[in-house]
Amino acid sequence: MYSFDDMIERRHTHSVKWDETERFFGVKDVLPMWVADMDFQAPPAVLEALAKRVEHGVFGYTAIPLSLKEAIRDWMQQRHQWSVEPYWMSFCTGVVPALATAIEAFTSPHDRIVVFPPVYPPLFQLVQKNDRQLVTCPLLLTEKGYAINWADLQEKLKGAKMLLLCSPHNPGGRVWTKEELTTLGTLCLENGVIVVSDEIHADLTLPPCRHTPFASTDEAFADISVTCIAPTKTFNLAGLQAAVAIIPNSSMKKQFDAVQQRQGFFTLNAFAVAGTEAAYRYGSDWLDALLEYIKENIDRTCSFINASFPRVRAMSPEATYLVWIDCRGLGIPEQQLKQLLLHKGKIAVEMGSKFGEEGRGFIRLNVACHRQTLESAFQRLAVAFEGL
Ligand SMILES: Cc1ncc(COP(=O)(O)O)c(C=O)c1O
């Protein structure tokens, strides 16, 4: 019913991934497999809603209707079995802005904020840029993927104000289990630590794995939580800029909203409102089809890499379209790896150290692309790693 096999030309659309690669990497004609968006069109229902909005032609100040909040409520209930109330929702232009607002609302300069590296870079950059103290609790790399170091976490939470959780985790693609989230929540409760859970990748959890929203595991956890979700990763709408912070604790919600008011932020743009509601209301079947396509791309990628390069190990993610690849076995410094990929292989990927020192020696490959693009990426990786 839905096809992801149309090759859409993204060059000359001001795409960060396709039009800015040369600026970011300093090399011409490299295949962009880096920034986390997809090369697929948004669901037909979203395209229709946006076209209808354009056709109307008047783009005045736009309110956030109750129907949008209800669409989000129903989505969270149906896809994640979490009952959220419309009045728990604060809208933001992105998850990163939501995280920044939460940091400002619930912590003060020099407060300690815990993160789990290797992790999506803005999580630690926001802490540092807001003059908070970054406390790292590095994940342990096990045979089954990344795991939380509980003894270390117990120490690091002492005196901390906030924990920034990435759930599912980027990079590495771990989907935290209910048991892990319960242990984490219990420790945070004991230490009076607020949990800000970035769940932007939740909808991209690959069956049979299931995502559990942190705040849904226990009412007491909901009371110390901010859950950040967005239609942007799920439906490839990053250019529309929309996200939601779900805050069940009413006094925390007031504090969060007060910061947004201080910043002069009140509402989303007209396209974000129309696109988000259509996506959550009508996007479920499209998402199921997308996940199948992505899963096939992930399987092909892991098979190709693990069979072709014995000293490289691609980790199959439980969520997301980002494959985290351990290149430490090649025994070359990151700078040399980057040069080989960019200049010899002509492929742009995210280098692991961007996600913290713990990521050095890894690369992150975005496989949310057409199969032909994926094949081209394989050929380029083979050229880059030739002779190693
Ligand atoms: C974990 C995580 N959080 C947030 C974002 C970005 O969110 P937004 O574009 O809504 O600011 C990304 C994008 O890759 C991400 O991976």
Coordinates of C-alpha atoms and ligand atoms in Angstrom, one line a residue:
M1 CA 0.0 0.0 0.0
Y2 CA 2.8 2.4 0.8
S3 CA 6.0 2.5 -1.2
F4 CA 9.4 3.6 -0.1
D5 CA 11.0 2.7 -3.4
D6 CA 10.6 6.1 -5.2
M7 CA 13.9 7.8 -5.4
I8 CA 13.2 11.4 -4.4
E9 CA 15.8 14.0 -5.4
R10 CA 16.6 16.0 -2.3
R11 CA 19.4 18.2 -3.6
H12 CA 18.5 21.9 -4.0
T13 CA 15.8 21.8 -1.3
H14 CA 18.0 23.4 1.4
S15 CA 18.3 19.9 2.9
V16 CA 21.0 19.8 5.6
K17 CA 21.8 16.2 4.8
W18 CA 22.1 16.6 1.0
D19 CA 22.9 20.3 0.4
E20 CA 25.1 21.0 3.4
T21 CA 27.4 18.0 3.4
E22 CA 30.2 19.7 1.6
R23 CA 30.1 22.6 4.1
F24 CA 30.1 20.3 7.1
F25 CA 32.6 17.8 5.8
G26 CA 34.7 19.9 3.5
V27 CA 34.6 17.4 0.6
K28 CA 32.5 17.4 -2.6
D29 CA 30.4 14.6 -4.0
V30 CA 30.2 12.4 -0.9
L31 CA 27.1 10.2 -0.2
P32 CA 25.3 11.7 2.9
M33 CA 24.5 9.0 5.4
W34 CA 24.9 11.2 8.5
V35 CA 22.2 13.6 9.9
A36 CA 19.1 11.7 11.3
D37 CA 16.4 12.3 8.8
M38 CA 15.0 10.0 6.1
D39 CA 15.0 10.2 2.3
F40 CA 11.3 9.3 2.2
Q41 CA 8.3 11.4 1.6
A42 CA 6.0 12.1 4.6
P43 CA 2.8 10.0 4.8
P44 CA 0.2 10.8 2.1
A45 CA -2.2 12.0 4.8
V46 CA 0.3 14.6 6.0
L47 CA 1.0 15.7 2.4
E48 CA -2.8 16.1 1.9
A49 CA -3.3 18.1 5.1
L50 CA -0.4 20.4 4.2
A51 CA -1.6 20.9 0.6
K52 CA -5.1 21.8 1.9
R53 CA -3.5 24.3 4.3
V54 CA -1.6 25.9 1.4
E55 CA -4.7 26.0 -0.8
H56 CA -6.5 28.0 1.9
G57 CA -3.7 30.5 1.5
V58 CA -4.1 32.6 4.7
F59 CA -1.4 31.9 7.2
G60 CA -2.2 34.1 10.2
Y61 CA -1.5 33.4 13.8
T62 CA -2.4 29.8 14.5
A63 CA -3.7 28.3 17.7
I64 CA -3.1 24.8 18.9
P65 CA -6.5 23.1 18.7
L66 CA -7.8 20.6 21.2
S67 CA -8.1 18.1 18.3
L68 CA -4.3 18.1 18.0
K69 CA -3.9 17.3 21.6
E70 CA -6.5 14.5 21.3
A71 CA -4.7 13.1 18.3
I72 CA -1.5 12.9 20.4
R73 CA -3.4 11.4 23.3
D74 CA -4.9 8.7 21.1
W75 CA -1.5 8.0 19.5
M76 CA 0.2 7.6 22.9
Q77 CA -2.5 5.3 24.1
Q78 CA -2.6 3.1 21.0
R79 CA 1.1 2.9 20.2
H80 CA 2.6 3.1 23.7
Q81 CA -0.2 2.2 26.1
W82 CA 0.2 5.4 28.0
S83 CA -2.8 7.5 29.0
V84 CA -1.9 11.1 28.8
E85 CA -4.1 14.2 29.4
P86 CA -4.3 17.0 26.9
Y87 CA -3.5 19.5 29.7
W88 CA -0.1 17.8 30.4
M89 CA 1.1 18.9 26.9
S90 CA 3.4 21.9 26.2
F91 CA 4.3 22.4 22.6
C92 CA 7.8 23.3 21.4
T93 CA 9.6 23.9 18.1
G94 CA 11.7 20.8 18.7
V95 CA 12.9 18.2 21.2
V96 CA 16.2 20.1 21.6
P97 CA 14.4 23.3 22.5
A98 CA 12.2 21.3 24.9
L99 CA 15.3 19.9 26.6
A100 CA 16.8 23.4 26.9
T101 CA 13.5 24.7 28.4
A102 CA 13.4 21.9 30.9
I103 CA 17.0 22.6 31.9
E104 CA 16.2 26.2 32.5
A105 CA 13.0 25.5 34.3
F106 CA 14.2 22.9 36.8
T107 CA 17.8 23.5 37.4
S108 CA 20.1 26.5 38.2
P109 CA 23.6 27.3 37.0
H110 CA 26.2 24.8 38.3
D111 CA 23.6 22.2 39.1
R112 CA 24.6 18.6 38.3
I113 CA 22.9 16.9 35.3
V114 CA 23.6 13.3 34.5
V115 CA 23.8 11.8 31.0
F116 CA 24.6 8.4 29.6
P117 CA 27.4 8.7 26.9
P118 CA 27.8 7.8 24.1
V119 CA 24.7 9.9 23.5
Y120 CA 23.1 12.4 21.1
P121 CA 25.5 15.3 21.3
P122 CA 23.0 18.2 22.2
L123 CA 22.2 16.4 25.5
F124 CA 25.6 17.2 26.9
Q125 CA 26.1 20.4 24.9
L126 CA 22.9 21.9 26.3
V127 CA 24.1 21.1 29.8
Q128 CA 27.4 22.8 29.3
K129 CA 26.1 25.8 27.3
N130 CA 23.6 26.5 30.1
D131 CA 26.4 26.5 32.7
R132 CA 25.2 23.4 34.4
Q133 CA 27.7 20.7 35.5
L134 CA 27.8 17.7 33.2
V135 CA 28.0 14.4 35.0
T136 CA 28.6 11.4 32.8
C137 CA 27.6 7.9 33.6
P138 CA 29.1 6.0 30.6
L139 CA 27.1 3.0 29.3
L140 CA 28.7 -0.4 29.4
L141 CA 29.1 -2.2 26.1
T142 CA 27.9 -5.8 26.5
E143 CA 27.3 -8.7 24.1
K144 CA 23.6 -7.6 24.1
G145 CA 24.3 -4.0 23.4
Y146 CA 24.6 -1.0 25.8
A147 CA 23.7 -1.4 29.4
I148 CA 23.4 1.1 32.3
N149 CA 26.2 0.9 34.9
W150 CA 24.0 0.8 38.0
A151 CA 26.7 1.1 40.6
D152 CA 28.1 4.2 38.8
L153 CA 24.6 5.7 38.4
Q154 CA 24.0 5.3 42.1
E155 CA 27.1 7.4 42.8
K156 CA 26.5 9.9 40.1
L157 CA 22.9 10.7 41.1
K158 CA 24.0 11.8 44.5
G159 CA 23.6 15.6 44.6
A160 CA 22.3 15.7 41.0
K161 CA 19.2 17.7 40.0
M162 CA 18.3 16.1 36.7
L163 CA 18.9 13.1 34.5
L164 CA 18.7 13.4 30.7
L165 CA 17.6 10.1 29.4
C166 CA 17.6 9.1 25.7
S167 CA 14.9 6.5 25.3
P168 CA 15.3 4.7 23.0
H169 CA 19.0 5.5 23.0
N170 CA 20.8 7.3 20.2
P171 CA 23.3 6.0 19.2
G172 CA 23.3 2.3 19.9
G173 CA 19.6 1.8 19.5
R174 CA 18.8 0.3 22.9
V175 CA 15.2 0.2 23.9
W176 CA 15.2 0.4 27.7
T177 CA 13.1 -2.3 29.3
K178 CA 10.4 -1.8 31.9
E179 CA 12.7 -3.3 34.5
E180 CA 15.6 -1.0 33.6
L181 CA 13.3 2.0 33.7
T182 CA 11.9 1.0 37.0
T183 CA 15.4 0.7 38.6
L184 CA 16.3 4.0 37.1
G185 CA 13.2 5.7 38.3
T186 CA 13.6 4.3 41.8
L187 CA 17.1 5.6 42.0
C188 CA 16.0 9.1 40.7
L189 CA 13.1 9.2 43.2
E190 CA 15.4 8.3 46.1
N191 CA 17.8 11.1 45.1
G192 CA 15.2 13.8 44.2
V193 CA 16.4 13.8 40.6
I194 CA 14.0 15.0 37.8
V195 CA 14.0 12.7 34.7
V196 CA 13.8 14.4 31.3
S197 CA 13.2 11.6 28.9
D198 CA 13.9 12.3 25.2
E199 CA 11.6 9.8 23.5
I200 CA 11.8 11.2 20.0
H201 CA 12.8 7.7 18.6
A202 CA 10.1 5.8 20.5
D203 CA 7.8 5.3 17.4
L204 CA 10.8 3.9 15.5
T205 CA 11.0 0.9 17.9
L206 CA 11.4 -2.2 15.7
P207 CA 9.0 -5.1 16.4
P208 CA 9.0 -7.4 18.4
C209 CA 10.7 -4.9 20.7
R210 CA 8.4 -2.5 22.5
H211 CA 9.0 0.9 23.9
T212 CA 7.9 1.8 27.4
P213 CA 7.5 5.5 28.1
F214 CA 9.5 6.1 31.3
A215 CA 6.6 8.1 32.9
S216 CA 4.1 5.2 32.2
T217 CA 6.0 2.8 34.5
D218 CA 4.8 4.3 37.8
E219 CA 2.7 7.2 38.9
A220 CA 5.5 8.3 41.2
F221 CA 7.9 8.4 38.2
A222 CA 5.4 10.4 36.1
D223 CA 5.5 13.0 38.9
I224 CA 9.2 13.7 38.5
S225 CA 9.2 13.5 34.7
V226 CA 9.2 15.5 31.5
T227 CA 8.7 13.3 28.4
C228 CA 9.7 14.8 25.0
I229 CA 8.1 13.3 21.9
A230 CA 7.8 14.6 18.3
P231 CA 6.2 13.6 15.0
T232 CA 9.4 14.8 13.3
K233 CA 11.6 11.6 13.4
T234 CA 8.7 9.2 13.0
F235 CA 7.1 10.9 10.0
N236 CA 10.2 12.7 8.6
L237 CA 8.9 16.2 9.4
A238 CA 12.0 17.8 10.9
G239 CA 11.6 20.8 8.7
L240 CA 8.2 21.5 10.2
Q241 CA 9.7 21.9 13.7
A242 CA 7.3 20.5 16.2
A243 CA 7.6 18.6 19.5
V244 CA 5.6 18.0 22.7
A245 CA 6.8 18.0 26.3
I246 CA 4.4 15.9 28.3
I247 CA 4.5 17.0 32.0
P248 CA 2.0 15.2 34.3
N249 CA 3.1 17.2 37.5
S250 CA 1.0 20.4 37.3
S251 CA 3.5 22.6 39.2
M252 CA 6.3 21.4 37.0
K253 CA 4.2 22.1 33.9
K254 CA 3.6 25.6 35.2
Q255 CA 7.4 26.1 35.7
F256 CA 8.1 24.8 32.2
D257 CA 5.4 27.1 30.6
A258 CA 6.7 30.1 32.5
V259 CA 10.1 29.6 30.9
Q260 CA 8.5 29.4 27.4
Q261 CA 6.6 32.6 28.2
R262 CA 9.8 34.3 29.3
Q263 CA 11.3 33.2 25.9
G264 CA 8.3 34.7 24.1
F265 CA 7.2 31.3 22.7
F266 CA 3.5 30.8 22.4
T267 CA 2.5 28.5 19.5
L268 CA 3.6 26.4 16.6
N269 CA 3.5 27.4 13.0
A270 CA 0.4 26.7 10.8
F271 CA 2.1 23.8 9.0
A272 CA 3.4 22.1 12.1
V273 CA -0.1 22.2 13.5
A274 CA -1.7 20.7 10.4
G275 CA 1.0 18.2 9.7
T276 CA 1.3 16.9 13.2
E277 CA -2.4 16.3 13.7
A278 CA -2.7 14.5 10.3
A279 CA 0.4 12.4 11.1
Y280 CA -0.8 11.2 14.6
R281 CA -4.3 10.7 13.4
Y282 CA -3.8 8.9 10.2
G283 CA -0.1 7.8 10.1
S284 CA -0.2 4.5 11.9
D285 CA -0.3 2.1 8.9
W286 CA 2.3 4.1 7.0
L287 CA 4.6 3.8 10.1
D288 CA 4.1 0.1 10.2
A289 CA 5.1 -0.2 6.5
L290 CA 8.1 2.2 7.1
L291 CA 9.3 0.1 10.0
E292 CA 9.4 -3.0 7.7
Y293 CA 11.4 -1.2 5.1
I294 CA 13.8 0.2 7.7
K295 CA 14.2 -3.2 9.4
E296 CA 15.2 -4.7 6.0
N297 CA 17.7 -2.0 5.4
I298 CA 19.2 -2.6 8.9
D299 CA 19.4 -6.3 8.3
R300 CA 21.1 -5.8 4.9
T301 CA 23.5 -3.4 6.5
C302 CA 24.5 -5.6 9.4
S303 CA 24.8 -8.6 7.2
F304 CA 27.0 -6.8 4.7
I305 CA 29.3 -5.1 7.2
N306 CA 29.7 -8.1 9.5
A307 CA 30.4 -10.5 6.6
S308 CA 32.7 -8.1 4.6
F309 CA 34.9 -6.6 7.3
P310 CA 35.8 -9.1 10.0
R311 CA 37.4 -6.5 12.3
V312 CA 34.3 -4.2 12.1
R313 CA 31.1 -4.9 14.0
A314 CA 27.7 -3.4 13.1
M315 CA 25.3 -3.4 16.0
S316 CA 21.7 -4.1 15.1
P317 CA 19.5 -1.5 16.8
E318 CA 16.3 -2.3 18.6
A319 CA 15.0 1.1 17.5
T320 CA 15.8 3.9 15.0
Y321 CA 17.3 3.7 11.5
L322 CA 20.8 4.5 12.8
V323 CA 23.4 1.7 12.8
W324 CA 26.2 2.1 15.3
I325 CA 29.3 0.4 13.9
D326 CA 32.3 -0.6 16.0
C327 CA 35.5 0.1 14.0
R328 CA 37.9 -0.1 16.9
G329 CA 39.2 -3.5 15.6
L330 CA 40.7 -1.7 12.5
G331 CA 43.2 -0.2 14.9
I332 CA 43.4 3.2 13.3
P333 CA 42.8 6.6 14.8
E334 CA 39.5 8.3 14.3
Q335 CA 41.0 11.0 12.1
Q336 CA 42.4 8.4 9.7
L337 CA 39.1 6.6 9.6
K338 CA 37.3 9.8 8.8
Q339 CA 39.8 10.6 6.0
L340 CA 39.4 7.1 4.5
L341 CA 35.6 7.3 4.6
L342 CA 35.4 10.8 3.2
H343 CA 38.3 10.9 0.6
K344 CA 38.6 7.3 -0.4
G345 CA 35.1 5.9 0.1
K346 CA 33.3 9.2 -0.6
I347 CA 30.8 8.7 2.2
A348 CA 29.8 11.0 5.0
V349 CA 28.8 9.3 8.3
E350 CA 28.8 10.6 11.9
M351 CA 32.1 10.0 13.7
G352 CA 31.7 8.3 17.1
S353 CA 33.6 10.8 19.3
K354 CA 30.9 13.4 18.5
F355 CA 28.7 11.3 20.9
G356 CA 31.3 11.6 23.7
E357 CA 34.8 10.1 24.1
E358 CA 33.1 6.7 24.7
G359 CA 32.1 6.7 21.1
R360 CA 35.6 7.1 19.7
G361 CA 36.3 4.4 17.1
F362 CA 32.6 3.9 16.2
I363 CA 30.7 5.4 13.3
R364 CA 27.0 6.0 12.9
L365 CA 25.3 5.2 9.6
N366 CA 21.8 6.5 8.7
V367 CA 20.1 3.8 6.7
A368 CA 16.7 5.5 6.2
C369 CA 17.2 5.7 2.5
H370 CA 16.3 4.1 -0.8
R371 CA 17.8 0.6 -1.4
Q372 CA 19.9 2.0 -4.3
T373 CA 21.4 4.6 -2.0
L374 CA 22.1 1.8 0.6
E375 CA 23.9 -0.3 -2.1
S376 CA 26.0 2.7 -3.0
A377 CA 26.9 3.2 0.6
F378 CA 28.0 -0.5 0.8
Q379 CA 30.2 0.0 -2.2
R380 CA 31.8 3.1 -0.8
L381 CA 32.4 1.4 2.6
A382 CA 34.1 -1.4 0.8
V383 CA 36.4 1.1 -1.0
A384 CA 37.1 2.9 2.2
F385 CA 38.1 -0.2 4.1
E386 CA 39.9 -2.0 1.3
G387 CA 43.3 -3.3 2.4
L388 CA 42.7 -2.7 6.1
Ligands
LIG1 C1 17.7 11.7 20.6 C2 17.4 12.9 19.8 N1 16.8 13.9 20.4 C3 16.4 15.0 19.7 C4 16.7 15.1 18.3 C5 16.3 16.3 17.5 O1 15.1 16.8 17.9 P1 14.5 18.1 17.3 O2 14.8 18.2 15.8 O3 13.0 18.0 17.5 O4 15.1 19.3 18.1 C6 17.3 14.0 17.7 C7 17.6 14.1 16.2 O5 18.4 13.4 15.7 C8 17.7 12.9 18.4 O6 18.3 11.9 17.9

